[in-house]
mmCIF file of C-alpha atoms in Angstrom:
data_model
loop_
_atom_site.group_PDB
_atom_site.id
_atom_site.type_symbol
_atom_site.label_atom_id
_atom_site.label_comp_id
_atom_site.label_asym_id
_atom_site.label_seq_id
_atom_site.Cartn_x
_atom_site.Cartn_y
_atom_site.Cartn_z
ATOM 1 C CA MET A 30 72.242 100.376 70.139
ATOM 2 C CA ARG A 31 70.056 97.635 68.713
ATOM 3 C CA ALA A 32 68.259 95.438 71.215
ATOM 4 C CA LEU A 33 70.522 92.714 72.513
ATOM 5 C CA SER A 34 69.514 89.140 71.823
ATOM 6 C CA ARG A 35 68.144 87.029 74.615
ATOM 7 C CA VAL A 36 70.159 84.058 75.733
ATOM 8 C CA GLY A 37 68.980 81.022 73.829
ATOM 9 C CA GLU A 38 68.793 82.707 70.434
ATOM 10 C CA PRO A 39 71.358 81.567 67.836
ATOM 11 C CA VAL A 40 74.691 83.301 68.055
ATOM 12 C CA ARG A 41 74.910 86.051 65.414
ATOM 13 C CA TRP A 42 78.538 86.367 64.493
ATOM 14 C CA LEU A 43 81.195 85.012 62.182
ATOM 15 C CA ALA A 44 84.875 84.617 62.853
ATOM 16 C CA SER A 45 85.543 87.458 60.443
ATOM 17 C CA ARG A 46 83.634 89.853 62.697
ATOM 18 C CA ALA A 47 86.116 89.177 65.472
ATOM 19 C CA ARG A 48 89.011 90.469 63.382
ATOM 20 C CA PRO A 49 90.252 93.921 64.387
ATOM 21 C CA ARG A 50 89.096 97.012 62.551
ATOM 22 C CA ARG A 51 91.484 99.129 60.567
ATOM 23 C CA GLY A 52 92.016 102.823 60.351
ATOM 24 C CA MET A 53 91.582 103.797 64.006
ATOM 25 C CA GLY A 54 94.268 106.434 64.169
ATOM 26 C CA SER A 55 97.136 105.535 66.474
ATOM 27 C CA SER A 56 95.543 102.123 67.096
ATOM 28 C CA ALA A 57 96.017 101.064 63.503
ATOM 29 C CA ALA A 58 99.603 100.096 64.157
ATOM 30 C CA ALA A 59 98.358 97.679 66.790
ATOM 31 C CA GLY A 60 96.126 95.808 64.370
ATOM 32 C CA GLY A 61 93.226 98.222 64.677
ATOM 33 C CA ARG A 62 92.894 97.789 68.409
ATOM 34 C CA ARG A 63 93.575 100.420 70.989
ATOM 35 C CA ASP A 64 97.003 100.042 72.588
ATOM 36 C CA PRO A 65 96.639 100.229 76.396
ATOM 37 C CA GLY A 66 100.384 100.779 76.610
ATOM 38 C CA GLU A 67 99.856 104.285 75.221
ATOM 39 C CA ASN A 68 98.186 105.212 78.508
ATOM 40 C CA PRO A 69 100.817 106.450 81.006
ATOM 41 C CA LYS A 70 98.775 105.002 83.876
ATOM 42 C CA VAL A 71 98.991 101.550 82.317
ATOM 43 C CA GLY A 72 102.770 101.895 82.209
ATOM 44 C CA ARG A 73 102.773 102.917 85.846
ATOM 45 C CA LEU A 74 100.472 99.985 86.703
ATOM 46 C CA ARG A 75 102.862 97.520 85.110
ATOM 47 C CA GLU A 76 105.733 98.939 87.155
ATOM 48 C CA LEU A 77 103.839 97.952 90.317
ATOM 49 C CA PHE A 78 103.733 94.288 89.296
ATOM 50 C CA THR A 79 107.236 93.249 90.221
ATOM 51 C CA GLY A 80 106.289 90.270 92.374
ATOM 52 C CA ASP A 81 103.094 88.903 93.855
ATOM 53 C CA ALA A 82 100.062 89.863 91.764
ATOM 54 C CA ALA A 83 97.847 90.456 94.807
ATOM 55 C CA ASP A 84 100.436 92.911 96.143
ATOM 56 C CA GLY A 85 100.445 94.661 92.771
ATOM 57 C CA TRP A 86 96.692 95.188 92.847
ATOM 58 C CA GLU A 87 96.831 96.442 96.425
ATOM 59 C CA LYS A 88 99.517 98.960 95.448
ATOM 60 C CA SER A 89 97.480 100.082 92.436
ATOM 61 C CA TRP A 90 94.650 101.128 94.761
ATOM 62 C CA GLU A 91 97.035 102.588 97.325
ATOM 63 C CA PHE A 92 98.650 104.860 94.728
ATOM 64 C CA GLY A 93 95.466 105.542 92.752
ATOM 65 C CA VAL A 94 96.755 103.825 89.605
ATOM 66 C CA THR A 95 93.463 102.359 88.370
ATOM 67 C CA PRO A 96 93.170 103.091 84.628
ATOM 68 C CA TRP A 97 90.359 100.548 84.218
ATOM 69 C CA ASP A 98 88.089 102.403 86.666
ATOM 70 C CA LEU A 99 85.320 104.255 84.792
ATOM 71 C CA GLY A 100 84.020 106.004 87.897
ATOM 72 C CA LYS A 101 80.517 104.799 87.046
ATOM 73 C CA PRO A 102 78.691 101.609 85.974
ATOM 74 C CA THR A 103 79.586 100.087 82.626
ATOM 75 C CA PRO A 104 77.006 101.481 80.152
ATOM 76 C CA VAL A 105 76.131 98.125 78.629
ATOM 77 C CA ILE A 106 75.392 96.719 82.106
ATOM 78 C CA GLU A 107 72.918 99.531 82.726
ATOM 79 C CA HIS A 108 71.351 98.746 79.343
ATOM 80 C CA LEU A 109 71.059 95.026 80.093
ATOM 81 C CA VAL A 110 69.541 95.718 83.507
ATOM 82 C CA ARG A 111 66.886 97.911 81.893
ATOM 83 C CA SER A 112 66.242 95.288 79.226
ATOM 84 C CA GLY A 113 65.337 92.683 81.841
ATOM 85 C CA THR A 114 67.246 89.937 79.995
ATOM 86 C CA LEU A 115 69.768 89.098 82.709
ATOM 87 C CA PRO A 116 69.264 86.137 85.054
ATOM 88 C CA LYS A 117 67.786 86.822 88.459
ATOM 89 C CA GLY A 118 68.955 85.066 91.623
ATOM 90 C CA ARG A 119 72.622 85.335 92.617
ATOM 91 C CA ALA A 120 75.282 87.210 90.624
ATOM 92 C CA LEU A 121 79.053 87.486 91.003
ATOM 93 C CA VAL A 122 81.401 90.215 89.779
ATOM 94 C CA PRO A 123 85.036 89.103 90.218
ATOM 95 C CA GLY A 124 87.644 91.856 90.239
ATOM 96 C CA CYS A 125 84.862 94.301 91.111
ATOM 97 C CA GLY A 126 87.086 97.214 92.155
ATOM 98 C CA MET A 127 84.895 100.103 93.336
ATOM 99 C CA GLY A 128 81.816 98.023 92.658
ATOM 100 C CA TYR A 129 79.837 100.281 90.334
ATOM 101 C CA ASP A 130 78.606 97.317 88.296
ATOM 102 C CA VAL A 131 77.777 95.386 91.464
ATOM 103 C CA VAL A 132 75.456 98.180 92.568
ATOM 104 C CA ALA A 133 73.948 98.549 89.086
ATOM 105 C CA LEU A 134 73.078 94.842 88.961
ATOM 106 C CA ALA A 135 71.688 94.606 92.492
ATOM 107 C CA CYS A 136 67.922 94.580 92.992
ATOM 108 C CA PRO A 137 65.306 92.685 95.022
ATOM 109 C CA GLU A 138 65.360 89.882 92.427
ATOM 110 C CA ARG A 139 69.153 89.692 92.177
ATOM 111 C CA PHE A 140 71.670 89.545 95.040
ATOM 112 C CA VAL A 141 75.174 90.475 93.874
ATOM 113 C CA VAL A 142 78.560 89.616 95.353
ATOM 114 C CA GLY A 143 81.490 91.854 94.451
ATOM 115 C CA LEU A 144 84.833 90.103 94.857
ATOM 116 C CA ASP A 145 88.298 91.630 94.792
ATOM 117 C CA VAL A 146 91.697 90.461 95.962
ATOM 118 C CA SER A 147 92.505 94.001 97.149
ATOM 119 C CA ASP A 148 91.437 94.826 100.705
ATOM 120 C CA LEU A 149 91.668 98.533 99.917
ATOM 121 C CA ALA A 150 89.411 98.250 96.856
ATOM 122 C CA ILE A 151 86.776 96.469 98.933
ATOM 123 C CA LYS A 152 87.080 99.059 101.685
ATOM 124 C CA LYS A 153 86.509 101.851 99.167
ATOM 125 C CA ALA A 154 83.572 100.027 97.589
ATOM 126 C CA LYS A 155 81.881 99.607 100.957
ATOM 127 C CA GLN A 156 82.479 103.226 101.922
ATOM 128 C CA TRP A 157 80.675 104.788 98.981
ATOM 129 C CA SER A 158 77.882 102.230 98.625
ATOM 130 C CA SER A 159 76.812 101.290 102.152
ATOM 131 C CA SER A 160 73.971 103.802 102.395
ATOM 132 C CA LEU A 161 72.489 103.304 98.924
ATOM 133 C CA PRO A 162 68.786 102.344 98.660
ATOM 134 C CA ASN A 163 69.627 98.889 97.291
ATOM 135 C CA ALA A 164 72.421 98.156 99.794
ATOM 136 C CA ASP A 165 70.556 95.109 101.112
ATOM 137 C CA TYR A 166 70.974 93.416 97.739
ATOM 138 C CA PHE A 167 74.763 93.373 97.404
ATOM 139 C CA THR A 168 77.882 92.674 99.398
ATOM 140 C CA PHE A 169 81.634 93.099 98.907
ATOM 141 C CA LEU A 170 84.246 90.530 99.889
ATOM 142 C CA ALA A 171 88.046 90.659 99.846
ATOM 143 C CA GLU A 172 88.795 87.172 98.526
ATOM 144 C CA ASP A 173 90.954 85.346 96.009
ATOM 145 C CA PHE A 174 88.651 84.368 93.142
ATOM 146 C CA PHE A 175 90.527 81.108 92.582
ATOM 147 C CA LYS A 176 90.439 79.955 96.202
ATOM 148 C CA TRP A 177 87.095 81.308 97.377
ATOM 149 C CA ILE A 178 84.390 78.754 98.190
ATOM 150 C CA PRO A 179 80.918 80.350 98.480
ATOM 151 C CA SER A 180 77.987 78.695 100.204
ATOM 152 C CA GLU A 181 75.984 78.713 96.956
ATOM 153 C CA GLN A 182 76.636 78.819 93.231
ATOM 154 C CA PHE A 183 75.643 81.731 91.012
ATOM 155 C CA ASP A 184 73.054 82.300 88.304
ATOM 156 C CA LEU A 185 75.189 84.996 86.653
ATOM 157 C CA ILE A 186 78.892 85.837 86.550
ATOM 158 C CA PHE A 187 80.035 89.095 84.931
ATOM 159 C CA ASP A 188 83.649 89.479 83.796
ATOM 160 C CA TYR A 189 85.047 92.775 82.522
ATOM 161 C CA THR A 190 88.730 93.767 82.672
ATOM 162 C CA PHE A 191 89.305 90.745 84.926
ATOM 163 C CA PHE A 192 90.204 87.996 82.447
ATOM 164 C CA CYS A 193 92.528 90.330 80.530
ATOM 165 C CA ALA A 194 94.187 91.450 83.783
ATOM 166 C CA LEU A 195 95.183 87.899 84.693
ATOM 167 C CA ASP A 196 98.481 86.416 83.621
ATOM 168 C CA PRO A 197 97.609 84.187 80.634
ATOM 169 C CA SER A 198 98.943 81.185 82.551
ATOM 170 C CA LEU A 199 95.881 81.530 84.821
ATOM 171 C CA ARG A 200 93.245 81.478 82.097
ATOM 172 C CA VAL A 201 92.542 77.761 82.283
ATOM 173 C CA ALA A 202 92.153 78.103 86.056
ATOM 174 C CA TRP A 203 89.840 81.096 85.465
ATOM 175 C CA ALA A 204 87.570 78.972 83.279
ATOM 176 C CA GLU A 205 87.609 76.089 85.742
ATOM 177 C CA THR A 206 86.689 78.468 88.567
ATOM 178 C CA VAL A 207 83.844 79.976 86.552
ATOM 179 C CA ASN A 208 82.645 76.445 85.847
ATOM 180 C CA ARG A 209 82.756 75.625 89.559
ATOM 181 C CA LEU A 210 80.978 78.778 90.722
ATOM 182 C CA LEU A 211 78.246 78.929 88.080
ATOM 183 C CA LYS A 212 75.024 76.945 88.337
ATOM 184 C CA PRO A 213 74.497 74.353 85.566
ATOM 185 C CA ASP A 214 71.934 76.609 83.858
ATOM 186 C CA GLY A 215 73.732 79.850 84.765
ATOM 187 C CA GLU A 216 75.077 82.502 82.404
ATOM 188 C CA LEU A 217 78.584 83.906 82.012
ATOM 189 C CA LEU A 218 78.548 87.478 80.737
ATOM 190 C CA THR A 219 81.865 88.695 79.322
ATOM 191 C CA LEU A 220 82.789 92.137 78.071
ATOM 192 C CA ILE A 221 85.870 91.320 76.026
ATOM 193 C CA TYR A 222 88.451 94.077 75.704
ATOM 194 C CA LEU A 223 90.362 93.272 72.504
ATOM 195 C CA ILE A 224 94.081 93.823 72.962
ATOM 196 C CA SER A 225 97.011 92.801 70.784
ATOM 197 C CA ASP A 226 100.763 93.323 70.372
ATOM 198 C CA GLN A 227 101.366 93.819 74.101
ATOM 199 C CA GLU A 228 104.623 92.751 75.683
ATOM 200 C CA GLY A 229 103.447 91.601 79.075
ATOM 201 C CA GLY A 230 100.713 93.223 81.106
ATOM 202 C CA PRO A 231 98.371 93.832 82.737
ATOM 203 C CA PRO A 232 96.308 94.116 80.684
ATOM 204 C CA TYR A 233 97.465 91.219 78.523
ATOM 205 C CA ASN A 234 96.738 90.398 74.891
ATOM 206 C CA ASN A 235 93.114 89.396 74.660
ATOM 207 C CA THR A 236 90.896 87.998 71.890
ATOM 208 C CA VAL A 237 87.566 86.202 71.597
ATOM 209 C CA ALA A 238 89.531 83.066 70.704
ATOM 210 C CA ASP A 239 91.291 83.217 74.087
ATOM 211 C CA TYR A 240 87.933 82.820 75.823
ATOM 212 C CA GLN A 241 86.799 80.080 73.462
ATOM 213 C CA LYS A 242 90.016 78.144 74.019
ATOM 214 C CA VAL A 243 89.413 77.754 77.758
ATOM 215 C CA LEU A 244 85.610 77.788 77.942
ATOM 216 C CA GLU A 245 84.563 75.485 75.114
ATOM 217 C CA PRO A 246 86.335 72.383 76.517
ATOM 218 C CA LEU A 247 84.133 72.822 79.599
ATOM 219 C CA GLY A 248 80.946 72.850 77.516
ATOM 220 C CA PHE A 249 80.410 76.613 77.263
ATOM 221 C CA ARG A 250 79.216 78.135 74.001
ATOM 222 C CA ALA A 251 78.669 81.773 73.087
ATOM 223 C CA VAL A 252 74.956 82.221 72.473
ATOM 224 C CA LEU A 253 75.629 85.868 71.689
ATOM 225 C CA MET A 254 78.774 87.607 70.495
ATOM 226 C CA GLU A 255 78.582 91.141 69.123
ATOM 227 C CA ASP A 256 80.286 94.518 69.136
ATOM 228 C CA ASN A 257 79.675 96.509 72.290
ATOM 229 C CA GLU A 258 78.024 99.540 70.753
ATOM 230 C CA LEU A 259 77.792 101.194 74.171
ATOM 231 C CA ALA A 260 81.532 101.059 74.840
ATOM 232 C CA ILE A 261 83.064 104.196 76.282
ATOM 233 C CA LYS A 262 84.700 106.400 73.643
ATOM 234 C CA PRO A 263 88.341 105.259 74.148
ATOM 235 C CA ARG A 264 87.250 101.618 73.721
ATOM 236 C CA LYS A 265 84.849 102.027 70.793
ATOM 237 C CA GLY A 266 85.400 99.247 68.305
ATOM 238 C CA CYS A 267 87.624 97.401 70.776
ATOM 239 C CA GLU A 268 85.052 95.438 72.767
ATOM 240 C CA LYS A 269 82.843 92.407 72.203
ATOM 241 C CA LEU A 270 79.885 91.468 74.355
ATOM 242 C CA GLY A 271 79.698 87.718 74.889
ATOM 243 C CA ARG A 272 76.952 85.737 76.616
ATOM 244 C CA TRP A 273 77.861 82.134 77.370
ATOM 245 C CA LYS A 274 75.839 79.126 78.423
ATOM 246 C CA ARG A 275 76.718 75.504 78.917
ATOM 247 C CA CYS A 276 75.421 73.315 76.126
ATOM 248 C CA ALA A 277 73.752 70.183 77.429
ATOM 249 C CA HIS A 278 75.078 66.990 75.860
ATOM 250 C CA GLN A 279 72.551 65.482 73.485
ATOM 251 C CA SER A 280 72.671 61.775 72.772
ATOM 252 C CA SER A 281 72.701 60.753 69.099
ATOM 253 C CA LEU A 282 70.726 57.589 69.889
#
């Protein structure tokens, strides 16, 4: 993978690059993107969401229906940590699940909060991670992302398989919550799982434009948007890495 650009460099993408690729086997019928609905676990997950979303997520952990769980940190997060280009200070991972990325991000220079609406997910995250060498640099909380009020804002927020798991009616609220929780000079890091032609969810249809639609009115701009070349094999060609910053208003006077 080529070195990732630092935040602040000009964004290196065109709208045409965000269009889906063709000729990806069974994904071609879905516009070149992988169809999550082909995964039996995704079908089972959707069956659990018959009412309250929080109850659906709790049931998914209770029955072990967690198709998004890689069982390890996201490779591009490990790469970015090694590169030293991520903000230090305080970081937040909403929808953290087992917390692999929380642990990967945590270090003496960066305290990380893993948030999940599922009590069972948080319990599992704490169980496996509590004795790790960097355990003093992260914590896990069972909280509703939209209602939670932390004592301090964050320098970094990382979103992966969280935005696309939310009902699309909540996307404006997601952006407003990110805006509230992130420091004025903070960074939003998004790993965008491109999904199309889905009837319902989760996960729901998801494009770069969906993020732009809710983030740009709040002053966010993508300073980097590129293919995630470190995506796991089933998601190769189906992910974009986006790094977002607020653009300060500049007077024309």
